[in-house]
Amino acid sequence: MKIHSWENAFLAAGATVLLACGAVLIYTTVVIGIHLPGDHGRIDPAQVTTTPPFDAPGVRQLADGRYEAVVIGRAWSFEPAEIRVPAGVEVVFTATTTDVIHGLNVEGTRLNMMLIPGQISQNSYTFKEPGEYLLICHEYCGLGHHMMAGRVIVEEGTAGVAATSARTDGEVR
Ligand code: CUA
């Protein structure tokens, strides 16, 4: 009788841990929105600079409140090295690499992707606070790895940035 109650206790403990882990998993993916970097298509790593959207790296407006930052990683820099976006809008980071595996991590955020040759990685983030965020490569990629960095500049308000993006796209508004 004693032994059975111990068995039940262990079973209950096991089930509780399992349910708790499941709850944490659902919370982090659904509520906080942490995802693995999505595989959003294949690309010929030798043709990156001539394949859209990577033929025009930089920031562009997709819709009201939605921007895209197209980034190329290569040994040992990011193009563009400076990404300017407005605060409070969703920024979709679309990135790839021309050579070896790099990482793309924006300090203090959950933006954390692998850049893999031949793959387009995508993740989105909304910067709530204006400021400057360090963008680093966090995957060892050779001699210059520690120098491979850029920055994300988050600006207050959207009007000025929208105009800048329009110019970058070569559009006239
Ligand atoms: Cu690129 Cu480390």
mmCIF file of N, CA and C and ligand atoms in Angstrom, residues 74-76 78 100-103 137-142 144-146 148, ligand 1:
data_model
loop_
_atom_site.group_PDB
_atom_site.id
_atom_site.type_symbol
_atom_site.label_atom_id
_atom_site.label_comp_id
_atom_site.label_asym_id
_atom_site.label_seq_id
_atom_site.Cartn_x
_atom_site.Cartn_y
_atom_site.Cartn_z
ATOM 1 N N ARG A 74 27.926 38.920 -45.044
ATOM 2 C CA ARG A 74 29.091 38.332 -45.726
ATOM 3 C C ARG A 74 30.298 38.563 -44.846
ATOM 4 N N ALA A 75 31.343 37.795 -45.082
ATOM 5 C CA ALA A 75 32.552 37.944 -44.271
ATOM 6 C C ALA A 75 33.232 39.268 -44.643
ATOM 7 N N TRP A 76 33.300 40.290 -43.729
ATOM 8 C CA TRP A 76 32.764 40.254 -42.397
ATOM 9 C C TRP A 76 31.990 41.534 -42.131
ATOM 10 N N PHE A 78 27.754 43.477 -42.548
ATOM 11 C CA PHE A 78 26.347 43.413 -42.926
ATOM 12 C C PHE A 78 26.076 44.528 -43.934
ATOM 13 N N VAL A 100 29.686 32.129 -46.073
ATOM 14 C CA VAL A 100 29.618 31.083 -45.052
ATOM 15 C C VAL A 100 28.439 31.345 -44.111
ATOM 16 N N ILE A 101 28.266 30.504 -43.125
ATOM 17 C CA ILE A 101 27.190 30.679 -42.160
ATOM 18 C C ILE A 101 27.513 31.848 -41.230
ATOM 19 N N HIS A 102 26.569 32.770 -41.118
ATOM 20 C CA HIS A 102 26.689 33.879 -40.176
ATOM 21 C C HIS A 102 25.483 33.851 -39.249
ATOM 22 N N GLY A 103 25.539 34.696 -38.242
ATOM 23 C CA GLY A 103 24.387 34.877 -37.377
ATOM 24 C C GLY A 103 23.913 36.308 -37.489
ATOM 25 N N CYS A 137 27.017 39.551 -35.551
ATOM 26 C CA CYS A 137 27.094 38.181 -36.037
ATOM 27 C C CYS A 137 27.475 37.335 -34.829
ATOM 28 N N HIS A 138 26.668 36.348 -34.521
ATOM 29 C CA HIS A 138 26.939 35.551 -33.331
ATOM 30 C C HIS A 138 27.260 34.104 -33.693
ATOM 31 N N GLU A 139 27.740 33.930 -34.918
ATOM 32 C CA GLU A 139 28.170 32.593 -35.334
ATOM 33 C C GLU A 139 29.593 32.736 -35.842
ATOM 34 N N TYR A 140 30.526 31.988 -35.271
ATOM 35 C CA TYR A 140 31.925 32.186 -35.655
ATOM 36 C C TYR A 140 32.089 31.953 -37.154
ATOM 37 N N CYS A 141 32.637 32.965 -37.843
ATOM 38 C CA CYS A 141 32.689 32.907 -39.304
ATOM 39 C C CYS A 141 34.072 33.243 -39.845
ATOM 40 N N GLY A 142 35.073 33.146 -38.977
ATOM 41 C CA GLY A 142 36.426 33.376 -39.484
ATOM 42 C C GLY A 142 37.127 34.494 -38.752
ATOM 43 N N GLY A 144 37.586 37.654 -39.075
ATOM 44 C CA GLY A 144 36.995 38.966 -38.793
ATOM 45 C C GLY A 144 35.662 38.891 -38.078
ATOM 46 N N HIS A 145 35.325 37.711 -37.570
ATOM 47 C CA HIS A 145 34.013 37.501 -36.935
ATOM 48 C C HIS A 145 33.686 38.572 -35.895
ATOM 49 N N HIS A 146 34.666 38.879 -35.038
ATOM 50 C CA HIS A 146 34.413 39.814 -33.936
ATOM 51 C C HIS A 146 34.181 41.241 -34.431
ATOM 52 N N MET A 148 32.309 41.833 -37.183
ATOM 53 C CA MET A 148 31.116 41.823 -38.029
ATOM 54 C C MET A 148 29.916 42.324 -37.232
HETATM 55 CU CU1 CUA B 1 29.766 36.503 -39.482
HETATM 56 CU CU2 CUA B 1 30.596 35.769 -37.396
#
